[in-house]
Short mmCIF file of C-alpha atoms in Angstrom, two decimals:
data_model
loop_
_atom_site.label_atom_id
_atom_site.label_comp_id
_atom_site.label_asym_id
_atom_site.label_seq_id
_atom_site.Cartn_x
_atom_site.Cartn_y
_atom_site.Cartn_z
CA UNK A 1 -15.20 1.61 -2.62
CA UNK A 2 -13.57 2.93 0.63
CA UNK A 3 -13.02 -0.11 2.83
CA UNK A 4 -13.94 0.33 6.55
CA UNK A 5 -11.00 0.11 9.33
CA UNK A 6 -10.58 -2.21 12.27
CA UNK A 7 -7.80 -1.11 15.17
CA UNK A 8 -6.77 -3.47 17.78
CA UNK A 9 -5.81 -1.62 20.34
CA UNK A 10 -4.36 -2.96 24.50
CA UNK A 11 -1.52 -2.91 26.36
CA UNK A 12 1.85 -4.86 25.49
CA UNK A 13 2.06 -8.90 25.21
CA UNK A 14 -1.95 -9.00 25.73
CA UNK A 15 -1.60 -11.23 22.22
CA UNK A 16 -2.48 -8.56 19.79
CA UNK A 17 0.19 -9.49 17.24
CA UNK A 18 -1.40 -12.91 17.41
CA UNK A 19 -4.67 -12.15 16.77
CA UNK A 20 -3.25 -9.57 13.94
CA UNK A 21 -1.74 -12.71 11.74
CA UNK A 22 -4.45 -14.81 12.18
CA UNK A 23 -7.23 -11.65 11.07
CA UNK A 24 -4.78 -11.40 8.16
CA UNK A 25 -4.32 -14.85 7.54
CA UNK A 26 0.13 -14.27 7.41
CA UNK A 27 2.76 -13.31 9.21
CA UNK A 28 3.54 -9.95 8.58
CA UNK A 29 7.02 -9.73 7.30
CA UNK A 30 8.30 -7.64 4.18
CA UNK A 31 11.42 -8.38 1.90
CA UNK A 32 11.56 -6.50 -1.08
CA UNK A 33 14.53 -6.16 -3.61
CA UNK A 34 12.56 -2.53 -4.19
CA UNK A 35 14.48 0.38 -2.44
CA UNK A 36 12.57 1.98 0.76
CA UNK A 37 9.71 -1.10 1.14
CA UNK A 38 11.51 -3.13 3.95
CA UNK A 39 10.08 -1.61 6.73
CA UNK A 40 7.12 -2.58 9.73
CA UNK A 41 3.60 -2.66 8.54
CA UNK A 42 0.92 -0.79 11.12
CA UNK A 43 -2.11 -2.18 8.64
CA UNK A 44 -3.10 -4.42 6.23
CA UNK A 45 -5.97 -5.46 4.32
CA UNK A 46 -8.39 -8.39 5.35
CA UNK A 47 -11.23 -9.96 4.95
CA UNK A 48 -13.96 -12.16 6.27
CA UNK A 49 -16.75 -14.16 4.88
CA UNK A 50 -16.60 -11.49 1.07
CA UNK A 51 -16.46 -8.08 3.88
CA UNK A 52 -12.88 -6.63 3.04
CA UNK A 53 -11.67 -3.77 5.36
CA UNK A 54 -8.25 -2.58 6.71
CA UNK A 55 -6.63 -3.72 9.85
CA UNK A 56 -4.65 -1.31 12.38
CA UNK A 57 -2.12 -3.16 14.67
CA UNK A 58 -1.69 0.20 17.07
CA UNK A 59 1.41 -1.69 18.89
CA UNK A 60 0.87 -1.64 23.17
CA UNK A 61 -0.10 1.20 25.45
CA UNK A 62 1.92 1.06 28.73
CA UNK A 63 1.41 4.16 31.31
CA UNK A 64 4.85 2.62 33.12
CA UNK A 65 6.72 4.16 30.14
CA UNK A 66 7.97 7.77 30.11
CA UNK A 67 6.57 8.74 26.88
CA UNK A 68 3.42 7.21 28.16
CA UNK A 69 1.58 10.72 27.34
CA UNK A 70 2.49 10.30 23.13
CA UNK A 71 1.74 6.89 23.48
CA UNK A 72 -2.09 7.57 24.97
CA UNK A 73 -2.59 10.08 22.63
CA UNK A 74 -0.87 8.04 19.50
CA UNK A 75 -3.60 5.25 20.50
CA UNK A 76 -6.50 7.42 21.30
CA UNK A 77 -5.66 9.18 17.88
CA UNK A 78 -5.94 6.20 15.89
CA UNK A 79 -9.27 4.56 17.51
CA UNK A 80 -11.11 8.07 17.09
CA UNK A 81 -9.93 8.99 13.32
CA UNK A 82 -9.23 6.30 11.72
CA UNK A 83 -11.15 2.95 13.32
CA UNK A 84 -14.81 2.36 12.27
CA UNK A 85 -14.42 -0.53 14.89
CA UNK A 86 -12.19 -0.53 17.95
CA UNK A 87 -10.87 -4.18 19.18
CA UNK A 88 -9.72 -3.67 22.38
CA UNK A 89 -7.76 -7.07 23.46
CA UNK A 90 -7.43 -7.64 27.07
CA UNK A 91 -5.17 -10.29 28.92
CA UNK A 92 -7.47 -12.79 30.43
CA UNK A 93 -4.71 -14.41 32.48
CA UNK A 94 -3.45 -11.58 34.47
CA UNK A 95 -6.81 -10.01 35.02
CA UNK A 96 -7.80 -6.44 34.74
CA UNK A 97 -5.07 -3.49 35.18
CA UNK A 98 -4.56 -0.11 35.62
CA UNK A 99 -3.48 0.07 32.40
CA UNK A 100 -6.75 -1.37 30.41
CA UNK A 101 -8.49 1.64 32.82
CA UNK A 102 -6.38 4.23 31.18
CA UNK A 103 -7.63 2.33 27.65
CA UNK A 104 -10.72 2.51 28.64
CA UNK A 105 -11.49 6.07 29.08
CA UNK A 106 -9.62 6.71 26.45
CA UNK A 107 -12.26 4.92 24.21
CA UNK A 108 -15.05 5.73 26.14
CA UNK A 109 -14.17 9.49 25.03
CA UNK A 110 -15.04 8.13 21.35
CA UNK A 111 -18.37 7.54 19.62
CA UNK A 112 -16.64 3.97 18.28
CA UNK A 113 -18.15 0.88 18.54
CA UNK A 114 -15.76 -0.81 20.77
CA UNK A 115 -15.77 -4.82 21.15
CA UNK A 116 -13.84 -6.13 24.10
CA UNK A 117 -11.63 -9.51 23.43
CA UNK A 118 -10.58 -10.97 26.69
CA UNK A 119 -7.62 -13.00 25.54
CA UNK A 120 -5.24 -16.41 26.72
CA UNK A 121 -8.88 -17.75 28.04
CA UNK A 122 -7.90 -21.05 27.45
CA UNK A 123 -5.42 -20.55 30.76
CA UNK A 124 -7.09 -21.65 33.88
CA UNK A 125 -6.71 -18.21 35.76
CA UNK A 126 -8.48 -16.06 32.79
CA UNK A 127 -12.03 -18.02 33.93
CA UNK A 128 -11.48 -16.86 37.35
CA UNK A 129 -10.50 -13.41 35.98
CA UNK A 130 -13.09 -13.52 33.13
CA UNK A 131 -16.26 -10.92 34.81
CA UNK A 132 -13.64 -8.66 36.15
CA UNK A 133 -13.36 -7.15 32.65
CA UNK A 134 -16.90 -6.35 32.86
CA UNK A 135 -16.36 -3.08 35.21
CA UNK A 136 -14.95 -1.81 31.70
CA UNK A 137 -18.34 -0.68 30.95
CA UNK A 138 -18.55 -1.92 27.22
CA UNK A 139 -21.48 -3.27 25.58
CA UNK A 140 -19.56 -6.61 24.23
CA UNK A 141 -17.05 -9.03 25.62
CA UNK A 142 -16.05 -11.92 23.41
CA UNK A 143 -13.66 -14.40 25.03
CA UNK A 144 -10.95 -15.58 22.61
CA UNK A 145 -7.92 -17.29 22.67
CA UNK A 146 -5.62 -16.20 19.85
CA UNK A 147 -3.56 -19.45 19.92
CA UNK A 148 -6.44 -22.30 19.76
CA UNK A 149 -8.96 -19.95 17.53
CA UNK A 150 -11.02 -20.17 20.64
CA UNK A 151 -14.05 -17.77 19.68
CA UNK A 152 -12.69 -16.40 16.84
CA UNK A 153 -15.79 -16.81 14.51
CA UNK A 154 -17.56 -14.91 17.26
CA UNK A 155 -15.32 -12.08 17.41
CA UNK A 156 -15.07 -11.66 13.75
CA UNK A 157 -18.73 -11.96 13.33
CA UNK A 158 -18.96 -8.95 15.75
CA UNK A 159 -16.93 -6.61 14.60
CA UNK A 160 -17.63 -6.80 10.49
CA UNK A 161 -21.80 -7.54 11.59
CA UNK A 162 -22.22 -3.81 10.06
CA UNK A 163 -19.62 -3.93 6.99
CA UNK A 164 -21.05 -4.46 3.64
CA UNK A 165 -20.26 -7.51 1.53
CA UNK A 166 -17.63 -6.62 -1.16
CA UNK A 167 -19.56 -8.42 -4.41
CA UNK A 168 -21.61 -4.89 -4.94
CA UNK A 169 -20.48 -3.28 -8.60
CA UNK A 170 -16.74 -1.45 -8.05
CA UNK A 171 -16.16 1.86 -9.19
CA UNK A 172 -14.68 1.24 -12.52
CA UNK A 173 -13.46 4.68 -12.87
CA UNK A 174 -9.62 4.95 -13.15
CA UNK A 175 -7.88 6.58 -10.06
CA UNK A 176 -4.85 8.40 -9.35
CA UNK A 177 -3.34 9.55 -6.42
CA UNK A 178 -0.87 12.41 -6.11
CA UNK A 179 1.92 11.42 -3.52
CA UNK A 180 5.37 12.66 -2.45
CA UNK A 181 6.69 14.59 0.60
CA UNK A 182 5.07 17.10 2.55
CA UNK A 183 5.44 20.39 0.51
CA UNK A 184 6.20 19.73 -2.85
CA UNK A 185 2.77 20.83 -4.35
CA UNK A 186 0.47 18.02 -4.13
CA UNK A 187 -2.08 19.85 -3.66
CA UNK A 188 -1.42 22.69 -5.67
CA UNK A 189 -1.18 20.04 -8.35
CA UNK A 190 -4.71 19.03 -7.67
CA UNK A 191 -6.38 21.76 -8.06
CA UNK A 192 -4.33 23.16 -11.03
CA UNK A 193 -5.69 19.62 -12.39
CA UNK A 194 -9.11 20.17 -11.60
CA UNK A 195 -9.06 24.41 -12.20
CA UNK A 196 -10.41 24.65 -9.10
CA UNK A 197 -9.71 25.41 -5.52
CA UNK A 198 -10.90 22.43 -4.33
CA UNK A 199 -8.29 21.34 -1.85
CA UNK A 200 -6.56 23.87 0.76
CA UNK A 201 -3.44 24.99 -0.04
CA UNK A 202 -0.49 26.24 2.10
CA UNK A 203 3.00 26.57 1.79
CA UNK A 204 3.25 25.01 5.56
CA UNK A 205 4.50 21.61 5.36
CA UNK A 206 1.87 18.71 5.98
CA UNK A 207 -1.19 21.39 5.41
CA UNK A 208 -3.32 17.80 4.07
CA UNK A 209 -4.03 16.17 6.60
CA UNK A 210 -6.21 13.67 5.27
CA UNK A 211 -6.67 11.86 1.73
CA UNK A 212 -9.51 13.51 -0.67
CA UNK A 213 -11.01 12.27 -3.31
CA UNK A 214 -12.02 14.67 -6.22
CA UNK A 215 -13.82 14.24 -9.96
CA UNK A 216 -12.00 14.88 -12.94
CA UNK A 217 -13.50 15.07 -16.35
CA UNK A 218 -11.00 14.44 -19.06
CA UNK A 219 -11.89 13.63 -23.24
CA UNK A 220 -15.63 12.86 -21.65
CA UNK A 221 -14.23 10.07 -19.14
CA UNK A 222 -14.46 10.81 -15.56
CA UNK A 223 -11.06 10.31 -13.25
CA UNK A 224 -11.12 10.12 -9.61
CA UNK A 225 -8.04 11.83 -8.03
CA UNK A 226 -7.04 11.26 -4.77
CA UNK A 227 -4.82 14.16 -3.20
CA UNK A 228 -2.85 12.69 -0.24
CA UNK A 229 -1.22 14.25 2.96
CA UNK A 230 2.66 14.40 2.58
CA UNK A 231 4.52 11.00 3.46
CA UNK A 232 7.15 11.52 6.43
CA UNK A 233 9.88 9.54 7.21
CA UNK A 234 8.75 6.99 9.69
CA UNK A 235 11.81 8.29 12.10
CA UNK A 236 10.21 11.74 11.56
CA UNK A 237 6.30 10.73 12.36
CA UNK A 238 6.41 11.99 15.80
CA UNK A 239 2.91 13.36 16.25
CA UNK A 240 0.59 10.92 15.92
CA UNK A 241 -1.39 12.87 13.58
CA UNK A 242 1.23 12.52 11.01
CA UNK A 243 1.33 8.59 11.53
CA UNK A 244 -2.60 8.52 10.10
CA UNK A 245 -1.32 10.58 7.19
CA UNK A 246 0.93 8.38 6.48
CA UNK A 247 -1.86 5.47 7.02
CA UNK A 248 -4.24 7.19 5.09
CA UNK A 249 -1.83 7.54 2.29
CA UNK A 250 -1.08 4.30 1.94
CA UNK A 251 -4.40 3.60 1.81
CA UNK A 252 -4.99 6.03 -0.98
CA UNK A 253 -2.34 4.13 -2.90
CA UNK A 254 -4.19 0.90 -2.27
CA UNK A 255 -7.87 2.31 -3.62
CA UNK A 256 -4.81 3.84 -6.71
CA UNK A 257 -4.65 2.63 -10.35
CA UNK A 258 -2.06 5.17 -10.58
CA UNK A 259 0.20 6.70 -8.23
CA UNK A 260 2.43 10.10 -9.46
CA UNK A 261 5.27 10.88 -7.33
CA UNK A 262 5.82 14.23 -7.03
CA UNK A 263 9.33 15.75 -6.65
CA UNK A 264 10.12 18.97 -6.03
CA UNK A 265 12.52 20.45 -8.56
CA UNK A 266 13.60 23.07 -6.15
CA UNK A 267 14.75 20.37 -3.43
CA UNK A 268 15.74 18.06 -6.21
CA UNK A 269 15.44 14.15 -5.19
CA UNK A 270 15.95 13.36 -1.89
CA UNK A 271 16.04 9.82 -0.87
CA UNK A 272 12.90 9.71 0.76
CA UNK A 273 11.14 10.42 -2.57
CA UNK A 274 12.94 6.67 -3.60
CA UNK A 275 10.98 5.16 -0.84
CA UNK A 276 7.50 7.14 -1.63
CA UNK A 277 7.93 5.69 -5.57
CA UNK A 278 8.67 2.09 -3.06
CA UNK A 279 5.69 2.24 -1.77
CA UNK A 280 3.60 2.51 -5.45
CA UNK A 281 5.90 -0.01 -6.60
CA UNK A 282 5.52 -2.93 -3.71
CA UNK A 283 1.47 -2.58 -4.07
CA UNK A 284 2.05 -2.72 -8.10
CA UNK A 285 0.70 0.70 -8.83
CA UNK A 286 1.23 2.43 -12.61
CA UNK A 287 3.73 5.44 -12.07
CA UNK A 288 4.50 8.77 -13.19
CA UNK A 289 7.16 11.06 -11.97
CA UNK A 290 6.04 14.72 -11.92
CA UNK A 291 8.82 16.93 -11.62
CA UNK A 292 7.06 19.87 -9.58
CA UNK A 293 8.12 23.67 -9.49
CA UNK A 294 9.83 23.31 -12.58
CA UNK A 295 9.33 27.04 -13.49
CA UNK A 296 11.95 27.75 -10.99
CA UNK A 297 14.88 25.68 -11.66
CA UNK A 298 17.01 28.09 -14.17
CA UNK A 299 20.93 26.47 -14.29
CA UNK A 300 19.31 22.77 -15.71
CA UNK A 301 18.02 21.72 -18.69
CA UNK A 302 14.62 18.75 -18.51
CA UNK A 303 17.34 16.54 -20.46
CA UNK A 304 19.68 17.13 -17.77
CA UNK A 305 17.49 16.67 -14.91
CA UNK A 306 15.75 13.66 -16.46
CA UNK A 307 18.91 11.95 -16.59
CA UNK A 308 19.40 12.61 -12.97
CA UNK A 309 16.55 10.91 -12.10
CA UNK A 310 16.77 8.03 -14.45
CA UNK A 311 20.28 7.83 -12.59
CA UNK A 312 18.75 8.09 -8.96
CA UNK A 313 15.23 5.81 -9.83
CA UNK A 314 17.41 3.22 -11.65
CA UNK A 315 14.36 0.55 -9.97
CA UNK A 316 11.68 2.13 -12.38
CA UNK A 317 13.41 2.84 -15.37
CA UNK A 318 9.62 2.55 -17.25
CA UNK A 319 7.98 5.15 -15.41
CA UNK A 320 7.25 8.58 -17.62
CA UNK A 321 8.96 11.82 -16.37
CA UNK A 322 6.53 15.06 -16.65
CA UNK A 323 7.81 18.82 -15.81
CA UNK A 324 5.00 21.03 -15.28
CA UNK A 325 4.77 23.76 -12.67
CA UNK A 326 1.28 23.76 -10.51
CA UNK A 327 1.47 26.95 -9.32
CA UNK A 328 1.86 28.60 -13.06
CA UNK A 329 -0.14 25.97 -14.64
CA UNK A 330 2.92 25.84 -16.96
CA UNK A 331 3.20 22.42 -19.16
CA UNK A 332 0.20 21.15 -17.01
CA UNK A 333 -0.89 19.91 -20.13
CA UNK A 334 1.09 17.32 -20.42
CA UNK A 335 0.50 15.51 -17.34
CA UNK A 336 -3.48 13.71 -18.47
CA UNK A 337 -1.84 12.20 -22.17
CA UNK A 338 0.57 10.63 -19.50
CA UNK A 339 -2.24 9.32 -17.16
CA UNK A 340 -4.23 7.79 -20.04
CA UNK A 341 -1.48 6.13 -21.76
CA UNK A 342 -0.38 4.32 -18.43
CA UNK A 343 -4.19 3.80 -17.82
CA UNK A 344 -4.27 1.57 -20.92
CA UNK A 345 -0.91 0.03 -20.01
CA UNK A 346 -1.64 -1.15 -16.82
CA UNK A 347 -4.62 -3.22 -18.38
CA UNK A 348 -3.38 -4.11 -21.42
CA UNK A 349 -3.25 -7.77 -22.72
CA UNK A 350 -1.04 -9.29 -25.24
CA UNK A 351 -1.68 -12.07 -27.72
CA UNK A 352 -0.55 -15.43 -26.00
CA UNK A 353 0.61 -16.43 -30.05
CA UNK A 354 2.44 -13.09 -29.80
CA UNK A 355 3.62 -13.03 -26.67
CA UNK A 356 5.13 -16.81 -26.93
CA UNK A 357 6.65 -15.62 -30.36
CA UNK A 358 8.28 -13.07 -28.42
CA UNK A 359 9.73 -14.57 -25.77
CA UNK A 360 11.17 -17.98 -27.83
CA UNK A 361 12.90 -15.70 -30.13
CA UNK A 362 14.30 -13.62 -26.94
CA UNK A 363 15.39 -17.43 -25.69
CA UNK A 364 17.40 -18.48 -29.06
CA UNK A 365 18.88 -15.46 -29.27
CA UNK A 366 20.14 -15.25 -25.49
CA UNK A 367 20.44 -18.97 -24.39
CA UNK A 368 20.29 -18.71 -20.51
CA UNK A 369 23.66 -19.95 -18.39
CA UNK A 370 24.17 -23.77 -17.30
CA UNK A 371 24.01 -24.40 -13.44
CA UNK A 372 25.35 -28.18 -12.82
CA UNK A 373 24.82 -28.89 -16.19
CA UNK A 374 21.06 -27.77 -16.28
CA UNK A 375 19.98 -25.29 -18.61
CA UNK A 376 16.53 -22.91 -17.83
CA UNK A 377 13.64 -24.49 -20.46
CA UNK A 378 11.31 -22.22 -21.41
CA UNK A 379 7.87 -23.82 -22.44
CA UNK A 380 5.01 -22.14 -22.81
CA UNK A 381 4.38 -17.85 -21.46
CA UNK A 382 0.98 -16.39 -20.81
CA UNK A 383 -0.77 -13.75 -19.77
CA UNK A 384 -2.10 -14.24 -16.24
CA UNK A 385 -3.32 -10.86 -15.14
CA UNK A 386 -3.56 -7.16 -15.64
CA UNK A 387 -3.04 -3.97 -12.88
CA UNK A 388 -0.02 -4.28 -13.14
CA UNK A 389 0.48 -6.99 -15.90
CA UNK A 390 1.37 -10.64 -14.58
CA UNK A 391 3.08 -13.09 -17.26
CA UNK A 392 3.54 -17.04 -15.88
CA UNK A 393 6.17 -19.18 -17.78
CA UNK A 394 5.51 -22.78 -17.69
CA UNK A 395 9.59 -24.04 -17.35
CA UNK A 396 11.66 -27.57 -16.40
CA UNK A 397 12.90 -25.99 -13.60
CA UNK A 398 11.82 -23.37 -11.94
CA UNK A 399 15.40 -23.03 -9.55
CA UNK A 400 17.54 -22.27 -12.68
CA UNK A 401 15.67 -18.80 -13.02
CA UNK A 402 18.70 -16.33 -12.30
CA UNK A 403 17.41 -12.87 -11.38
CA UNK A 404 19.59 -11.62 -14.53
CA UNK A 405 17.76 -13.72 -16.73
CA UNK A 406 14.55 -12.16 -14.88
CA UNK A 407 15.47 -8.83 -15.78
CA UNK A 408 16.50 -10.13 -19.46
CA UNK A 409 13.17 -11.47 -20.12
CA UNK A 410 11.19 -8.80 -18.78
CA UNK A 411 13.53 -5.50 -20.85
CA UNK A 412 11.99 -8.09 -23.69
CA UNK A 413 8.47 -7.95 -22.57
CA UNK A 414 8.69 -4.25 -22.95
CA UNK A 415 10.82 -4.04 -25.65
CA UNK A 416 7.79 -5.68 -27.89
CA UNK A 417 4.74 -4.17 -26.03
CA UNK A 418 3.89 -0.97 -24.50
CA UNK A 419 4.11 -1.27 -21.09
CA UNK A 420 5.40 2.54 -20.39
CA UNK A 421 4.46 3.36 -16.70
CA UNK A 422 3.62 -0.15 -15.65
CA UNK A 423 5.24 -2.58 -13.53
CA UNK A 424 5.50 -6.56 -14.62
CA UNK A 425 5.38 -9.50 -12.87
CA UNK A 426 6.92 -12.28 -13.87
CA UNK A 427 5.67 -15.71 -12.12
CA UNK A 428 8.07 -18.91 -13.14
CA UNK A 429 6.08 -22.72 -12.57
CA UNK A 430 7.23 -25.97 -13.27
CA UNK A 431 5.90 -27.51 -16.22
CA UNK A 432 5.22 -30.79 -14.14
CA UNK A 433 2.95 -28.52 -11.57
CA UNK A 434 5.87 -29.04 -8.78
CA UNK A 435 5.96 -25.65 -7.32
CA UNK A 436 8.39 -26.92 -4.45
#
């Protein structure tokens, strides 16, 4: 089910950030051990009363600033492609501005349904300033005040009035979507998948603009792939065109079961393609690295380039390698067993007799380090979830889990089961229920 998109768009410090955290119920702040993930977030999934849709945070529009002319269009691009509802926050306390005009005809341009949030109206001078923001021309004005909750309910009852509760059946169909840099055959690889021109192809960079989703029929079970436009460095998004691609594909990977990372064997692997597989990784997406263009590498064997990128992808040592060549259709074969085997790995469950079996005989035979005389207990292990695989270890002490041991534990796991393709979780609690 494609989720609808909210954008918050205004000019700088009219609270937008605010309101952004509270919508999303966190502070938006990323630290990742995973190469390429620590970086800003411009959306995020939330919800409200069971209506789930993506949030834009479009950062502030300021006509004082030289690129002012990027920055209009950057904003204007995002409310008309990408926002099913506009939120256009307004500074209560300092009245109307120039600046909210420029917004304004911006979005009246736009077919949007745009809800006006006059902001800070719990300061005194925002009632004086509040019917000023009426000359916008807007059909609704909600007053809020992003620090008290003042008329939040009302604003979020506005803007998801027309989304659809989320409890209708899901599309239980498993889906894949092809990601990687601009050029390296994505789409090629779609429709040498489907053996059809389905998508358009070019050999100009960024060509796919926008994510597609297409039906593929494979041992009579239907697949939905989702072909993605190419993922830029962020330093290198300068149109704003090419910042919704990168939105949209990261969306894509969020509606993914499975994400393959393309790489283009004539390039070989750049370090951007570490922080495309970051991005399947952090959202804990099954992966698969298809080596692209194979047909024209001559002076390198698949061992030798496989070991190359098990040397360069050290982070996802589990993920399958496939060489195939779109354009030729050569060893495109052997890219759907790969899908369905990581389609059954990414839901698979293991035997909590097994699994316990497993992981006390991984314990005696590797007794974890002291730390002030403590030692890690390991009590009981279960299976907690599936897409991607979540195992929680009931322990003493929950502090004397050393990332080493982590990594010990989980090379176990996989050891035992097949979890090819698959990322694991590993969740430690204290046996006593203290999670401090």
């Amino acid at each position: 089910m494609k989720l609808p998109t909210v954008a918050l768009v205004g000019r700088p410090n009219v609270g937008k950030s605010t309101l952004f955290n509270k919508i999303v119920g966190k502070q938006i702040s990323i630290i990742e051990d995973v190469p390429g993930v620590t970086r800003d977030r411009i959306y995020q999934e939330a919800s409200y009363k069971n209506k789930r849709f993506y949030l834009i945070d479009t950062g502030g529009i300021d006509a004082t600033k030289m690129d002012f002319n990027t920055e209009i269009k950057m904003q204007a691009e995002i409310a008309i492609e990408e926002a099913d509802v506009v939120v256009f926050v307004v500074d209560g306390k300092e009245g109307l501005t120039s600046n909210d005009n420029i917004i304004k005809e911006i979005l009246r341009k736009t077919n949007k349904k745009v809800i006006v949030a006059i902001n800070k109206i719990d300061v005194k001078d925002a009632q004086d300033n509040l019917y000023d923001f009426y000359e916008l021309g807007f059909d609704t004005y909600i007053p809020i005040s992003g620090i008290h909750n003042t008329g939040y309910i009302e604003l979020m009852d506005a803007v998801t009035m027309n989304f659809k509760e989320t409890e209708e059946q899901e599309d239980t169909r498993v889906k894949f979507s092809i990601i990687g840099r601009p050029n390296v055959g994505k789409s090629s690889l779609t429709n040498a998948l489907l053996q059809e021109e389905r998508v358009v192809v070019s050999n100009i960079a960024g060509t796919t603009r926008d994510s597609i989703d297409c039906i593929l029929k494979y041992q009579d079970e239907e697949f939905v792939v989702i072909d993605t436009a190419g993922m830029r460095k962020k330093g290198r998004v300068f149109e704003s065109i090419e910042k919704y691609s990168l939105f949209r594909s990261l969306k894509s990977i969020d509606r993914s079961d499975i994400c393959l990372v393309v790489i283009n064997a004539e390039e070989g692997i750049l370090e951007h393609d570490k922080h495309i597989a970051g991005y399947a990784i952090e959202r804990g997406k099954g992966l698969i690295f298809v080596v692209n263009k194979w047909d024209t590498v001559k002076e390198k064997t698949i061992q030798e380039f496989e070991k190359e990128m098990r040397a360069e992808f050290q982070f996802a040592p589990y993920a399958p390698i496939v060489f195939l060549s779109a354009l030729t259709k050569k060893r495109i074969h052997t890219l759907m067993p790969e899908i369905v085997k990581v389609k059954e790995n990414i839901k698979r469950e293991v035997k909590t007799s097994v699994l316990n079996e497993v992981i006390q005989d991984s314990y005696q035979l590797n007794l974890p380090p002291t730390y002030k005389g403590k030692r890690l207990k390991i009590y009981f292990t279960s299976q907690t979830g599936v897409k991607p695989p979540k195992f929680t270890f009931r322990v003493n002490n929950k502090g004397l889990v050393h990332f080493s041991y982590e990594r010990y534990l989980e090379n176990k796991i996989r050891e035992n089961f097949d979890f090819e393709g698959t990322p694991i979780t590993l969740q430690f609690k204290n046996r006593n229920g203290d999670e401090e």
